[in-house]
Coordinates of C-alpha atoms and ligand atoms in Angstrom, one line a residue:
M1 CA 11.3 -24.1 41.0
T2 CA 10.4 -23.5 37.3
N3 CA 11.9 -20.5 35.9
T4 CA 10.0 -17.5 34.6
I5 CA 9.5 -16.7 31.0
N6 CA 9.3 -13.3 29.9
V7 CA 6.9 -13.1 26.9
M8 CA 6.0 -10.0 24.6
L9 CA 3.1 -10.5 22.2
A10 CA 1.8 -8.7 19.0
G11 CA -1.8 -8.5 18.3
P12 CA -3.2 -8.5 21.8
R13 CA -6.8 -7.1 20.6
G14 CA -7.1 -9.9 18.0
K15 CA -9.1 -13.1 18.3
M16 CA -6.2 -15.2 18.8
G17 CA -4.3 -12.5 20.5
T18 CA -6.8 -12.2 23.3
E19 CA -6.7 -16.0 24.1
A20 CA -2.9 -16.0 24.4
L21 CA -3.1 -13.2 26.7
K22 CA -5.6 -15.4 29.1
M23 CA -3.4 -18.2 28.4
I24 CA -0.2 -16.0 29.8
E25 CA -2.2 -14.7 32.7
N26 CA -3.0 -18.3 33.7
T27 CA 0.3 -20.0 33.2
E28 CA 2.3 -19.4 36.6
N29 CA 5.7 -19.1 35.2
F30 CA 4.8 -16.9 32.2
N31 CA 5.2 -13.1 32.7
L32 CA 3.9 -10.5 30.0
V33 CA 6.3 -7.7 29.7
G34 CA 4.9 -5.9 26.7
C35 CA 2.6 -5.8 23.6
I36 CA 2.8 -4.6 20.1
D37 CA -0.6 -3.2 18.6
R38 CA -1.8 -0.6 16.2
K39 CA -3.6 1.3 18.9
H40 CA -3.2 2.4 22.7
N41 CA 0.4 3.2 22.7
G42 CA 1.6 4.1 26.5
Q43 CA -1.3 2.2 27.7
S44 CA -1.2 -1.0 29.7
I45 CA -3.2 -4.0 28.6
K46 CA -5.3 -3.9 31.6
E47 CA -6.7 -0.4 30.6
V48 CA -8.1 -1.7 27.1
D49 CA -11.5 -3.0 27.3
G50 CA -12.1 -6.7 26.7
L51 CA -8.3 -7.7 27.5
P52 CA -7.4 -9.1 30.7
N53 CA -6.0 -7.5 34.0
L54 CA -2.3 -7.6 33.0
D55 CA -0.2 -4.5 33.7
A56 CA 2.3 -4.7 30.6
P57 CA 2.7 -1.6 28.3
I58 CA 1.6 -1.1 24.5
Y59 CA 3.9 -0.1 21.9
T60 CA 2.8 0.7 18.5
D61 CA 6.5 1.2 17.4
A62 CA 7.5 -2.3 17.1
V63 CA 11.3 -1.3 16.7
E64 CA 11.0 0.7 20.0
A65 CA 9.3 -2.3 21.6
F66 CA 12.0 -4.9 20.7
E67 CA 14.5 -2.7 22.3
R68 CA 12.9 -1.7 25.3
L69 CA 11.2 -4.9 26.5
N70 CA 13.5 -7.3 28.3
A71 CA 11.6 -10.5 26.5
D72 CA 12.7 -14.2 26.3
V73 CA 9.9 -15.0 24.0
F74 CA 8.0 -13.1 21.3
I75 CA 4.6 -14.3 20.0
D76 CA 3.1 -13.2 16.9
L77 CA -0.7 -13.3 16.2
T78 CA -1.2 -10.7 13.6
N79 CA -1.2 -11.1 9.6
P80 CA 1.5 -12.1 7.2
E81 CA 3.3 -8.9 6.5
T82 CA 3.3 -7.5 10.0
G83 CA 4.3 -10.9 11.2
Y84 CA 7.1 -11.4 8.9
K85 CA 8.6 -7.8 9.8
H86 CA 7.9 -8.7 13.7
T87 CA 9.8 -12.1 13.5
K88 CA 12.8 -10.6 11.8
L89 CA 13.3 -7.9 14.6
A90 CA 12.8 -10.5 17.2
L91 CA 15.5 -12.5 15.9
H92 CA 17.9 -9.7 15.3
N93 CA 17.2 -8.7 19.0
H94 CA 17.7 -12.4 20.1
I95 CA 14.4 -12.9 21.5
R96 CA 13.0 -16.2 20.5
P97 CA 10.0 -16.2 18.2
V98 CA 6.8 -18.5 18.6
I99 CA 4.5 -17.6 15.4
G100 CA 1.1 -18.4 15.1
T101 CA 0.6 -15.9 12.1
S102 CA 0.2 -18.1 8.9
G103 CA 0.7 -17.0 5.3
F104 CA 4.6 -16.7 4.8
S105 CA 5.8 -17.8 1.6
E106 CA 8.3 -20.6 1.4
E107 CA 11.0 -17.9 0.7
Q108 CA 10.4 -15.9 3.8
L109 CA 10.3 -19.2 5.9
E110 CA 13.7 -19.9 4.2
E111 CA 15.1 -16.4 5.0
L112 CA 13.7 -16.7 8.8
K113 CA 15.5 -20.2 9.0
Q114 CA 18.8 -18.4 7.7
L115 CA 18.5 -15.7 10.3
S116 CA 17.9 -18.2 13.2
S117 CA 20.9 -19.7 12.4
S118 CA 23.4 -17.0 12.0
Q119 CA 21.8 -15.2 15.1
Q120 CA 21.9 -18.8 17.1
T121 CA 18.3 -17.9 18.2
G122 CA 15.7 -20.7 18.5
I123 CA 12.2 -19.8 16.7
V124 CA 9.1 -22.0 16.4
I125 CA 6.8 -21.4 13.4
A126 CA 3.6 -23.5 13.7
P127 CA 0.8 -23.1 11.0
N128 CA -1.6 -25.0 13.6
F129 CA -1.2 -25.0 17.3
A130 CA -3.7 -27.5 17.8
I131 CA -2.6 -30.9 19.0
G132 CA -5.6 -32.5 17.1
A133 CA -4.5 -30.6 13.8
V134 CA -1.0 -32.0 14.3
L135 CA -2.3 -35.3 14.5
M136 CA -4.6 -35.0 11.7
M137 CA -1.3 -33.9 9.6
R138 CA 0.6 -37.0 10.7
F139 CA -2.1 -39.4 10.1
S140 CA -2.5 -38.0 6.6
Q141 CA 1.1 -38.4 6.0
M142 CA 0.8 -42.2 7.2
A143 CA -2.3 -42.8 4.8
A144 CA -0.5 -41.1 2.0
K145 CA 2.0 -43.9 1.6
Y146 CA -0.9 -46.2 0.7
F147 CA -3.5 -43.5 -0.7
P148 CA -1.6 -41.5 -3.2
N149 CA -5.0 -39.8 -4.6
V150 CA -5.7 -37.0 -2.2
E151 CA -7.4 -33.9 -1.8
I152 CA -7.9 -31.3 0.9
I153 CA -10.7 -29.1 1.7
E154 CA -10.0 -26.3 4.5
K155 CA -12.7 -24.4 5.9
H156 CA -12.2 -21.1 7.7
H157 CA -13.9 -17.8 9.2
D158 CA -14.5 -15.3 6.4
E159 CA -11.9 -12.8 8.0
K160 CA -9.1 -14.9 7.2
L161 CA -6.7 -13.2 4.7
D162 CA -4.4 -16.2 3.5
A163 CA -5.5 -18.9 1.2
P164 CA -4.9 -21.8 1.4
S165 CA -4.3 -22.1 4.9
G166 CA -0.8 -22.7 6.6
T167 CA -2.3 -26.0 7.6
A168 CA -3.2 -27.2 4.3
V169 CA -0.1 -26.2 2.5
K170 CA 1.8 -27.8 5.6
T171 CA -0.3 -30.8 5.2
A172 CA 0.3 -31.1 1.6
Q173 CA 4.2 -30.8 2.2
L174 CA 4.2 -33.5 4.5
I175 CA 2.4 -36.0 2.3
R176 CA 4.6 -34.9 -0.7
E177 CA 7.3 -36.3 1.5
V178 CA 6.1 -39.7 1.4
R179 CA 3.7 -39.8 -2.0
T180 CA 4.6 -41.0 -5.0
S181 CA 4.5 -37.8 -7.4
Q182 CA 1.6 -37.8 -9.9
K183 CA -0.8 -35.5 -11.2
Q184 CA -4.6 -36.5 -10.1
G185 CA -7.8 -36.4 -12.1
H186 CA -8.4 -37.1 -15.7
P187 CA -5.4 -36.3 -17.7
D188 CA -7.6 -34.4 -20.3
E189 CA -9.6 -32.5 -17.4
H190 CA -9.9 -28.8 -18.0
E191 CA -11.8 -26.1 -15.8
T192 CA -15.0 -24.5 -17.3
M193 CA -14.8 -21.9 -14.4
D194 CA -11.5 -20.6 -13.3
G195 CA -10.4 -22.0 -9.9
A196 CA -12.9 -25.3 -9.9
R197 CA -10.1 -27.4 -9.1
G198 CA -8.6 -25.2 -6.3
A199 CA -4.9 -24.9 -5.7
E200 CA -2.3 -27.4 -6.8
L201 CA 1.0 -28.7 -5.0
D202 CA 2.6 -31.7 -6.6
G203 CA -0.7 -32.8 -8.6
M204 CA -2.8 -32.7 -5.1
H205 CA -5.6 -30.2 -5.1
I206 CA -6.4 -27.8 -2.2
H207 CA -9.8 -26.2 -1.8
S208 CA -10.4 -23.2 0.5
I209 CA -13.8 -22.4 2.0
R210 CA -14.3 -19.1 3.7
L211 CA -17.8 -18.6 5.7
P212 CA -18.8 -17.2 9.0
G213 CA -19.6 -19.7 11.6
F214 CA -16.1 -21.7 11.0
I215 CA -13.2 -21.3 12.9
A216 CA -10.8 -23.8 11.6
Q217 CA -11.5 -27.0 9.8
Q218 CA -9.9 -29.4 7.8
E219 CA -10.7 -32.5 5.7
V220 CA -8.0 -34.6 4.1
I221 CA -9.7 -36.9 1.6
F222 CA -8.0 -40.1 0.1
G223 CA -9.6 -42.1 -2.8
Q224 CA -8.8 -45.4 -4.2
S225 CA -11.2 -47.8 -6.4
G226 CA -13.7 -49.1 -4.1
Q227 CA -13.2 -46.9 -0.9
T228 CA -12.3 -43.6 0.4
L229 CA -10.9 -42.3 3.7
T230 CA -11.3 -38.9 5.1
I231 CA -9.2 -37.6 8.2
N232 CA -11.2 -34.4 9.7
H233 CA -10.3 -32.0 12.3
N234 CA -12.4 -29.4 13.7
S235 CA -11.4 -26.4 15.9
T236 CA -14.7 -25.5 17.5
D237 CA -13.0 -22.7 19.8
R238 CA -9.7 -20.7 19.8
Q239 CA -8.6 -22.3 22.9
S240 CA -7.9 -25.3 21.1
F241 CA -4.7 -23.6 19.9
M242 CA -3.6 -22.1 23.4
S243 CA -2.0 -25.5 24.8
G244 CA 0.2 -25.8 21.7
V245 CA 1.0 -22.0 22.0
K246 CA 2.0 -22.6 25.8
F247 CA 4.0 -25.8 24.8
A248 CA 5.9 -24.0 22.0
V249 CA 6.9 -21.0 24.4
E250 CA 8.5 -23.7 26.7
E251 CA 10.1 -25.6 24.0
V252 CA 11.6 -22.7 22.1
M253 CA 13.4 -21.6 25.3
K254 CA 15.3 -25.0 24.8
I255 CA 16.6 -24.9 21.3
D256 CA 18.8 -22.6 19.1
H257 CA 17.3 -23.6 15.7
F258 CA 14.3 -23.2 13.2
V259 CA 11.7 -25.4 13.7
Y260 CA 8.3 -25.4 11.6
G261 CA 5.6 -27.5 12.8
L262 CA 4.6 -28.2 16.1
E263 CA 5.0 -31.9 15.2
N264 CA 8.5 -31.4 15.3
L265 CA 8.6 -30.7 19.0
M266 CA 6.3 -33.4 20.0
E267 CA 7.8 -37.0 20.8
Ligands
LIG1 P1 -7.4 -11.0 14.0 O1 -8.7 -11.3 15.0 O2 -7.7 -10.1 12.8 O3 -6.3 -10.5 15.0 C1 -5.0 -9.9 14.3 C2 -4.7 -8.3 15.2 O4 -3.5 -8.3 14.7 C3 -5.6 -7.7 15.0 O5 -5.8 -7.0 16.5 C4 -5.0 -6.6 14.4 O6 -5.1 -5.2 14.7 C5 -3.6 -6.7 14.7 N1 -2.5 -6.0 13.8 C6 -2.8 -6.0 12.6 N2 -1.7 -5.3 12.2 C7 -0.8 -5.0 13.1 C8 0.3 -4.3 13.3 N3 1.2 -3.7 12.3 N4 0.8 -4.1 14.7 C9 0.2 -4.8 15.7 N5 -0.8 -5.6 15.6 C10 -1.4 -5.3 14.3 O7 -6.8 -12.4 13.3 P2 -6.9 -13.8 14.4 O8 -7.8 -14.7 13.9 O9 -6.6 -13.7 15.8 O10 -5.4 -14.5 13.5 C11 -4.4 -13.9 13.5 C12 -3.4 -14.8 13.0 O11 -3.1 -16.0 13.4 C13 -3.6 -14.8 11.6 O12 -2.4 -15.0 10.7 C14 -4.3 -16.4 11.6 O13 -4.0 -17.0 10.3 C15 -3.3 -16.8 12.5 N6 -4.1 -18.3 13.0 C16 -3.2 -19.3 13.5 C17 -3.6 -20.4 14.2 C18 -2.4 -21.4 14.5 O14 -2.8 -22.5 15.2 N7 -1.0 -21.1 14.1 C19 -4.8 -20.4 14.6 C20 -5.7 -19.5 14.3 C21 -5.2 -18.4 13.5 P3 -6.5 -4.4 14.1 O15 -7.8 -5.1 14.6 O16 -6.4 -3.1 14.4 O17 -6.4 -4.8 12.5

């Protein structure tokens, strides 16, 4: 028999949070013990319009939620500032975080890594829970060895708060591990309008598009004389992220260290 995993979640009314609640409801050995939200203090999830029929209390005070709830795993799907505070609280309370919230800085990630180590508590932070996106990043890293000239175009809905996306930054970081460092474009190029060449990481350029109609899409374009190679991933529904969230919840129970990126849990 599989052991029950007690889960708490922050951001239940959000687009991702609502999908995650449905995933928890449909997973036999996951048990929702409570949520952190900005509204509905003291109510149950099932009393809130549009949320699944789950009987779990809502707390607006995160400190109180972490002290009171007997959770094994904490899922955060809020925003970078809130998510960072919640993640530290979870680690201090030895509740294993699974973090989908994107936009943490490199310094924040380093601090969480150290806190996970000192608390000996496992944590998974994944800029993208879609398995296809994880493969896109892995294939991009493979290609970059042979195609060092690369630019990334990421496209998201216009309610996204951070840019570039966590997935684009992670992709560039993975490429940096294998690519010979170089500045791209003409040595004398200059922008006639600020931002025309996008953000830059180790000479690679990242362009962020924000429009209604998109969920999450990314193209990694490699160029070489006489040929281009494009690796494209498109999330057309937020359900695409949920098998990854479920996998991360199961896997975080088996580790006592910091993991950044779902690919580091996959065979
Ligand atoms: P969303 O629809 O805006 O949901 C965010 C939710 O967080 C909202 O319900 C918001 O409440 C709530 N919230 C804000 N501050 C809070 C606080 N202090 N305490 C508790 N709840 C709070 O955003 P989303 O599209 O679901 O995305 C959520 C996060 O997941 C973002 O960081 C996004 O980039 C990330 N994301 C990750 C992946 C992945 O695969 N890793 C995929 C897609 C998105 P209000 O409505 O009251 O503001």
